[in-house]
Coordinates of C-alpha atoms in Angstrom, one line a residue:
X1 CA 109.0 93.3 74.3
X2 CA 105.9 91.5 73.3
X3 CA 105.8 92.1 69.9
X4 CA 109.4 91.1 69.7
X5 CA 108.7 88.2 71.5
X6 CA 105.6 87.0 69.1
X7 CA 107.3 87.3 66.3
X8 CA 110.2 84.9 67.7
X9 CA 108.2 82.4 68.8
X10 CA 104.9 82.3 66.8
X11 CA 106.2 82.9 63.7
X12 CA 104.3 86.7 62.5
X13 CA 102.2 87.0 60.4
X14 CA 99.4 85.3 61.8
X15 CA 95.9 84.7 60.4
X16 CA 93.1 85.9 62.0
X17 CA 90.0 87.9 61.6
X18 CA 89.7 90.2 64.8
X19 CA 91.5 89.8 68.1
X20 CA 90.5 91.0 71.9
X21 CA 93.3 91.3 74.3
X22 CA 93.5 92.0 78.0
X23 CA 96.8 92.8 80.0
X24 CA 99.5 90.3 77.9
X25 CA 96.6 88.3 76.5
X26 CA 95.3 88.2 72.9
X27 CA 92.6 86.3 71.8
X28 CA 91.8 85.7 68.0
X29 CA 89.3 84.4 65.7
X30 CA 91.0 82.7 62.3
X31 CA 90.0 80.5 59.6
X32 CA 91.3 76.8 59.5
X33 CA 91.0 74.1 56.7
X34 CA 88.6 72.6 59.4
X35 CA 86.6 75.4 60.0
X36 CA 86.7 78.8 62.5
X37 CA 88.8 78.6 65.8
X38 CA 89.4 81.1 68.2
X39 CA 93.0 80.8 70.2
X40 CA 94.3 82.9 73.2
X41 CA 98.2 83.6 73.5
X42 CA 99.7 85.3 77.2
X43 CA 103.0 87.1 77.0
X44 CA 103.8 85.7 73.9
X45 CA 103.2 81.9 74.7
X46 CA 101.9 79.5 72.2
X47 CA 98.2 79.7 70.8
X48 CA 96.0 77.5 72.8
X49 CA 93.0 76.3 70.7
X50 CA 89.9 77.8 73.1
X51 CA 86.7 77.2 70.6
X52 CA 86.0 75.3 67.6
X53 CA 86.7 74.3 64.9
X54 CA 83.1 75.0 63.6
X55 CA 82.0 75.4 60.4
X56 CA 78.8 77.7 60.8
X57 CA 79.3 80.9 58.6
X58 CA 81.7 83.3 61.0
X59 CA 82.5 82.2 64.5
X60 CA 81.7 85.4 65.5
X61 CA 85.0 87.7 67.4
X62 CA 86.2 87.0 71.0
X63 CA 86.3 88.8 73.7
X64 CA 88.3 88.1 77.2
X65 CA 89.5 89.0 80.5
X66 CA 92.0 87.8 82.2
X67 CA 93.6 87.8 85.5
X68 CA 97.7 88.4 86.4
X69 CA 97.9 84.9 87.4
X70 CA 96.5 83.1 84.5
X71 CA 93.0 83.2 84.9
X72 CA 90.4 83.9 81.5
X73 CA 87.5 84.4 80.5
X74 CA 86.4 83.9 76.8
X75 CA 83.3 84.6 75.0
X76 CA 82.4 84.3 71.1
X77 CA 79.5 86.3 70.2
X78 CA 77.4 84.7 67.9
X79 CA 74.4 87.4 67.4
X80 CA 72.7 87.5 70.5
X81 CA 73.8 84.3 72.0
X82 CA 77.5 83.5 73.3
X83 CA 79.7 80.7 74.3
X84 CA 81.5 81.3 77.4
X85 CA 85.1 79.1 78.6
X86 CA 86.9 79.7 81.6
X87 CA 90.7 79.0 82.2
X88 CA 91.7 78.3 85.6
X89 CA 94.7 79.2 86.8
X90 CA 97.8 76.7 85.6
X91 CA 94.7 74.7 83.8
X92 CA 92.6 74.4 81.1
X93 CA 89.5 75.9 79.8
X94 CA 86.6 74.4 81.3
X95 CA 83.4 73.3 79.2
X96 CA 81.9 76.1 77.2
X97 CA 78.1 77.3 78.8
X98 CA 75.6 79.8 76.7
X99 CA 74.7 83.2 77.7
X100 CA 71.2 84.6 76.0
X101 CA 72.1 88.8 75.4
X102 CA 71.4 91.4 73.2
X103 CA 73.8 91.6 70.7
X104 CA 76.8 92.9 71.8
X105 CA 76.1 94.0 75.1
X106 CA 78.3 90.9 77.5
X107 CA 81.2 92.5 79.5
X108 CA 83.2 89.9 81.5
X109 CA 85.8 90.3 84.4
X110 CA 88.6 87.8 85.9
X111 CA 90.3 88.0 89.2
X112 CA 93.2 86.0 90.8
X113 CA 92.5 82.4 92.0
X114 CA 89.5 81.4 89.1
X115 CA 87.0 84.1 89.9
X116 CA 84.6 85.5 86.9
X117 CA 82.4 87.9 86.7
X118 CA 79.9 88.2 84.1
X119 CA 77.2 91.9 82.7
X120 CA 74.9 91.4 80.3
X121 CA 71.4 92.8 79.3
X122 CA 69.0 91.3 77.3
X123 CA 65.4 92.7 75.5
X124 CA 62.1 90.8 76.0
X125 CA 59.3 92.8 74.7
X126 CA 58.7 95.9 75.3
X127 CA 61.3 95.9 78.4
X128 CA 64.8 94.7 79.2
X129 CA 66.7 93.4 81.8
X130 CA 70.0 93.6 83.0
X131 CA 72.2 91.0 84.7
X132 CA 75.0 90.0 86.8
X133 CA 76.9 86.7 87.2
X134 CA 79.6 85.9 89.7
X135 CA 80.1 82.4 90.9
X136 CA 78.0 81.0 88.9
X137 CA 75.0 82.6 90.3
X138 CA 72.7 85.0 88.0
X139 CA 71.3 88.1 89.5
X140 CA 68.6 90.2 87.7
X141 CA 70.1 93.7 88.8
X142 CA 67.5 96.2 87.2
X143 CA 64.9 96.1 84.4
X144 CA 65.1 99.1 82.0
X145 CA 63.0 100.2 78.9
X146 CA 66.1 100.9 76.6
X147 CA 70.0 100.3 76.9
X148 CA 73.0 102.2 76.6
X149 CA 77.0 100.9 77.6
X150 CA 77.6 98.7 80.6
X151 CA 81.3 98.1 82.6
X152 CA 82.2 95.5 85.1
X153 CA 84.7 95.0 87.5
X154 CA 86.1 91.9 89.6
X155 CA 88.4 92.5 92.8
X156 CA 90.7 89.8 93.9
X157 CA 88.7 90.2 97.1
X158 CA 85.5 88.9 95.0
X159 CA 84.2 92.5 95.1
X160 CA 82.7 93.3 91.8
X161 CA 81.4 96.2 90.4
X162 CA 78.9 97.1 87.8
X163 CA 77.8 99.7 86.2
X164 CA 74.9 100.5 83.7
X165 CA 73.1 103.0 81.3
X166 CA 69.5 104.0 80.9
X167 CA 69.3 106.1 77.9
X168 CA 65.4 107.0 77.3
X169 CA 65.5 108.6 79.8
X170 CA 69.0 109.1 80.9
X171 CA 70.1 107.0 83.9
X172 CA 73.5 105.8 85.2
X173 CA 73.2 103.0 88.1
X174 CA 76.1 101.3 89.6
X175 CA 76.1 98.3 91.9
X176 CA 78.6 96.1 94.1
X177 CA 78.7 92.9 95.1
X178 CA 80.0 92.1 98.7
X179 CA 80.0 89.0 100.3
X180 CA 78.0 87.0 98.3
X181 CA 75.4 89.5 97.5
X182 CA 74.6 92.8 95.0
X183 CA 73.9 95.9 96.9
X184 CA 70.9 98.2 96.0
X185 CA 72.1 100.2 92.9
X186 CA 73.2 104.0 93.6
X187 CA 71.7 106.6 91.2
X188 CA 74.7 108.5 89.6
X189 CA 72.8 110.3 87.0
X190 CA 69.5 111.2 86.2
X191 CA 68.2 113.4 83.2
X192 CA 65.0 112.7 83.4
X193 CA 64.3 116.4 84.8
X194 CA 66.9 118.4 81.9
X195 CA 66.1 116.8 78.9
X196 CA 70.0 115.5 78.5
X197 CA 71.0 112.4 77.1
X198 CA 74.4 111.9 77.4
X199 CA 75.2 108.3 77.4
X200 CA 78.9 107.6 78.0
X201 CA 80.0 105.7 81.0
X202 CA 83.0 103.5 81.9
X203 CA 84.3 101.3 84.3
X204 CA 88.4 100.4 85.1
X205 CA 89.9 99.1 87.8
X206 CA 93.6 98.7 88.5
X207 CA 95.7 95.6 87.6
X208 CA 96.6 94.7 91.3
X209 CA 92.0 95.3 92.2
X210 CA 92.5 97.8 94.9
X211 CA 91.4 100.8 93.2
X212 CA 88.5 101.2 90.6
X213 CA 88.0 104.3 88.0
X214 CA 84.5 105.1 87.1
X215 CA 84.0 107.9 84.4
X216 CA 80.4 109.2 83.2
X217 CA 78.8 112.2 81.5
X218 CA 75.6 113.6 83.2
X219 CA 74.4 117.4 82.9
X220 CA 77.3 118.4 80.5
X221 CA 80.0 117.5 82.8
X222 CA 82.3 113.9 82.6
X223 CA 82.7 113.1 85.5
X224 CA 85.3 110.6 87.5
X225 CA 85.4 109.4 90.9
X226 CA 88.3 106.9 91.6
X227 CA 88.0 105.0 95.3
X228 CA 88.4 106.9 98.2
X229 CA 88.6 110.2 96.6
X230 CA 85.9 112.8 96.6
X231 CA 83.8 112.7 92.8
X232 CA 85.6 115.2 90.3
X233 CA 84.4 117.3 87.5
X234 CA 87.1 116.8 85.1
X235 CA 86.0 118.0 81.6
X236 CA 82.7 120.6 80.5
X237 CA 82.8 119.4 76.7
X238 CA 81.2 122.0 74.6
X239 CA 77.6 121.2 73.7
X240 CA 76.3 121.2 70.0
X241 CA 72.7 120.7 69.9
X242 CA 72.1 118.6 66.8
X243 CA 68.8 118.7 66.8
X244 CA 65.6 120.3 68.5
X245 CA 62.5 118.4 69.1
X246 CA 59.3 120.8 69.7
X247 CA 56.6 119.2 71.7
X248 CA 53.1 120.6 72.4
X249 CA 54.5 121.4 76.2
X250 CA 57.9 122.3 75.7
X251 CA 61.1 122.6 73.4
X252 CA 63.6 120.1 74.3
X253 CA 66.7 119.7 73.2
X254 CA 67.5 116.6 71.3
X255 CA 71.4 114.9 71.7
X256 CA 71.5 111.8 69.8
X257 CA 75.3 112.3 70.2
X258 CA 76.6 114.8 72.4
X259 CA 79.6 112.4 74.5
X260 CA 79.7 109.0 74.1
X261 CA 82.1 106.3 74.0
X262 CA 84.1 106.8 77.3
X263 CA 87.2 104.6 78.0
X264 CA 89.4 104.8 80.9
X265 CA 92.1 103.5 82.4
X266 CA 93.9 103.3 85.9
X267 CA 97.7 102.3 86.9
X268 CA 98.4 100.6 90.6
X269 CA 100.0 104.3 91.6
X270 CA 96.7 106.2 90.7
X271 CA 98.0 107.3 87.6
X272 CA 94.7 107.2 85.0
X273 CA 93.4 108.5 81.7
X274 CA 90.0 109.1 80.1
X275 CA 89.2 108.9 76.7
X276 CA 86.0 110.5 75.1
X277 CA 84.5 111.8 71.5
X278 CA 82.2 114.6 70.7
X279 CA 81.2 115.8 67.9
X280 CA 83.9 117.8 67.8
X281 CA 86.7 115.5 68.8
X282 CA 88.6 113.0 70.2
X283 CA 89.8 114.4 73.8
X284 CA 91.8 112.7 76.8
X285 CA 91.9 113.8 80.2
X286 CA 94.8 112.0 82.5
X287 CA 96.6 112.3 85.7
X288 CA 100.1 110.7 87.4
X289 CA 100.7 109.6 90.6
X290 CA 100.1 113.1 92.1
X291 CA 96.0 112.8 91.0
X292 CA 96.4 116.1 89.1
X293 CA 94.0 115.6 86.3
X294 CA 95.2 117.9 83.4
X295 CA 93.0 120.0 80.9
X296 CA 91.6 117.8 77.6
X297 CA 94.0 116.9 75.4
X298 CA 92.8 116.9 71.6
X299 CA 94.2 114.0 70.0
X300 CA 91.6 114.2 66.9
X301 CA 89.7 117.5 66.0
X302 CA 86.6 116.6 63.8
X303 CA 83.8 113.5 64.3
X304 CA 85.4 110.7 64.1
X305 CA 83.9 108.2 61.5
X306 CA 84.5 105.0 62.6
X307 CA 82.8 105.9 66.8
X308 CA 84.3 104.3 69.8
X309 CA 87.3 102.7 68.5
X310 CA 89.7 104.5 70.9
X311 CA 91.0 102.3 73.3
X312 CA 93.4 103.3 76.2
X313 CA 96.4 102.1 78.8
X314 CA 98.0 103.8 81.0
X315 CA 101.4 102.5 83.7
X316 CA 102.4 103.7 86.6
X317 CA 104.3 107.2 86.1
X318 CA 101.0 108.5 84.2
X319 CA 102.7 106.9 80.6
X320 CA 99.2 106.5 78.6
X321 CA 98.8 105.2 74.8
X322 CA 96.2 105.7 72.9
X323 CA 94.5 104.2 69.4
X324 CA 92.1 104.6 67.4
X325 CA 90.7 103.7 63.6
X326 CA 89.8 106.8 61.8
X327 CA 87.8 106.9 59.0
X328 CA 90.1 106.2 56.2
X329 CA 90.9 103.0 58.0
X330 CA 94.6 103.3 59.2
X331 CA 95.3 102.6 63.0
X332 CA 96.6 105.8 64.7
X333 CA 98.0 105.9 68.3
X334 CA 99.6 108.8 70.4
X335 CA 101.6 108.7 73.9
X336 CA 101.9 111.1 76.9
X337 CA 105.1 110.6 78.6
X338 CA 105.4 111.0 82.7
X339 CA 106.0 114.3 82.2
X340 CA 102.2 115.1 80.8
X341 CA 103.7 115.6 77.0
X342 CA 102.0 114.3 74.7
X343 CA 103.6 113.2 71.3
X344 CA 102.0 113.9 67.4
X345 CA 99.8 110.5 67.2
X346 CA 101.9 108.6 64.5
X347 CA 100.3 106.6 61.6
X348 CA 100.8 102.5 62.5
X349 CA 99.3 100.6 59.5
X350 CA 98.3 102.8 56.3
X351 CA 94.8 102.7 55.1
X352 CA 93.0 99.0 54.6
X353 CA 89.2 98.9 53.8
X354 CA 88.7 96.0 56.3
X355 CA 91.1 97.3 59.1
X356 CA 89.6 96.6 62.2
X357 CA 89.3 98.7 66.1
X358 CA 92.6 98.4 67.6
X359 CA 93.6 97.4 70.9
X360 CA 96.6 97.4 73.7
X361 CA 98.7 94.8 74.9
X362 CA 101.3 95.5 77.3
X363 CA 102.1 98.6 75.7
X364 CA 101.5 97.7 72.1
X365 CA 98.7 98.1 69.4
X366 CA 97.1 95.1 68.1
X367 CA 95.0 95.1 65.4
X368 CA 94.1 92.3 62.2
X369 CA 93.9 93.8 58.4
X370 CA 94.0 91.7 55.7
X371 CA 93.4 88.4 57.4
X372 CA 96.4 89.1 59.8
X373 CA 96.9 89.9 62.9
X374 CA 99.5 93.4 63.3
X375 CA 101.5 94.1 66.2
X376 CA 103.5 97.4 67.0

């Protein structure tokens, strides 16, 4: 077990300050004698120093993905600027290159054999744009007048996928790229006619690349459409309308949160989940290797405080964990088992003020509290 297996060999507790993971690979973000570091463990291996030390204030929390066969990608955000490494596979990270984003917004993608992928948008004026990098050569995919969540995708083929939000007004897009170049984006939701805002979208794709997951809300239904299989409504959330706007040609209604933070997740035998809040909830829609999606699943009743901190696996079988940082600032997870139950989410780590969003690792919750890094 891997958290068995890092507390033989590295010695638990750690310090850190947040941690990213991505398959069986952490990443972390500490504080040395000589300043802040950020170091990346696989399946329990030793820490390999990625970035730093540096001694500017923070060195701002990592984020990776990584490929089955050893290949990563690492970025530390730094407000609206990051520094980017690549590990090849069996190697070691290359020299670090700067990406220009708005802050937050860099998604990033590894495949077998060295490939990377990199989705980011930034704002220049009144406008923004949003781009793609695969290879090592930038695209400009679309320019947009506001943003909302963006998911990428790499293929061991080199087929990646990307997908983006519009959210004044509402607009999903999604892309590929094929042989060396991005396709014209496909339209998969417009609100531009209803007056709905509904901004959640998400992107996964299955650990061995044949099969992606794309999930989005759009005219009060989320929405999934896995490869090869016809587009599905799987959930019709109920609508509160928070507030009303009154215009001098109509009465619109207003949805500054109506579904947002989507996650999802897909197994090599189909098997998949979906994760979304409302004001209402937290709910979970999944589905084994028969493609049966099952009714919602409310895992939290009430607005959650702390907003899109779920996060979500799921194996082959249909097994899916779940966890999330409520608002008192404990780490909660829940399972579903292959047979669709679905157990009482249990209480991980009891309340900490600086508790931060959890994570999954082969099967396990990672989180850091306290200057440590927490694995169950």
């Amino acid at each position: 077990m891997l958290a068995a297996l890092l507390a033989t060999t590295l010695a638990l507790p750690i310090s850190a300050t947040c941690a990213d993971t991505d398959g069986d690979t952490i990443a972390i973000t500490r504080d040395t004698p000589a300043g802040w570091v950020i170091e990346t463990s696989t399946a329990g291996g030793r820490w390999e120093r990625v970035l730093g030390p540096t001694t500017r204030t923070g060195a701002g929390c990592a984020k990776i993905a990584a490929a089955s066969d050893g290949t990563l990608v690492l970025a530390r955000g730094d407000q609206d600027r990051s520094q980017v490494r690549v590990r090849r596979p069996g190697g070691t990270f290359g020299l670090p290159t700067n990406v220009r984003h708005r802050e937050g917004a860099l998604h990033l993608a590894a495949a077998p054999g060295g490939q990377v992928a990199m989705l980011w948008n930034d704002w220049r004026g009144t406008s923004g744009d949003v781009f793609a990098r695969v290879g090592g050569t930038t695209t400009r995919l679309a320019r947009v007048r506001s943003f909302g969540p963006l998911g990428l995708t790499l293929a061991p083929d080199g087929t990646a996928t990307a997908v983006w939000n519009e959210s004044e007004p509402a607009s999903k897009q999604v892309a590929e790229f094929r042989a060396g170049h991005w396709g014209r984006p496909v339209e998969l939701y417009s609100g531009r006619h209803n007056g709905w805002s509904d901004s959640g979208v998400a992107l996964a794709q299955a650990p061995n690349g044949r099969r992606r997951l794309l999930a989005w809300m759009g005219a009060r239904r989320l929405r999934v459409s896995v490869a090869g299989e016809p587009t599905r409504t799987v959930a019709e959330p109920r609508v509160r309308h928070l507030s009303v706007e009154i215009t001098a040609s109509r009465r619109s209604v207003v949805e500054p949160w109506s579904v947002e933070a989507i996650r999802s997740a897909l197994a090599d035998d189909g098997s998949a989940a979906v994760v979304y809040e409302t004001p209402d909830g937290l709910f979970a829609v999944t589905r084994g290797p028969d493609r049966a999606w099952s009714p919602p699943h409310v895992l939290v009743r009430g607005a959650l405080e702390h907003r899109d901190t779920a996060r979500v696996a799921v194996a082959a079988g249909g097994r899916t964990r779940v966890t999330w940082l409520p608002g008192d600032g404990s780490i909660v997870a829940a399972a579903r088992d292959a047979d669709g139950r679905w157990d009482t989410p249990a209480v991980l780590s009891p309340p900490r003020e600086d508790a931060a969003t959890p994570h999954l690792a082969a099967g396990h919750v990672v989180w850091t509290a306290d200057g440590t890094l927490h694995i169950r």
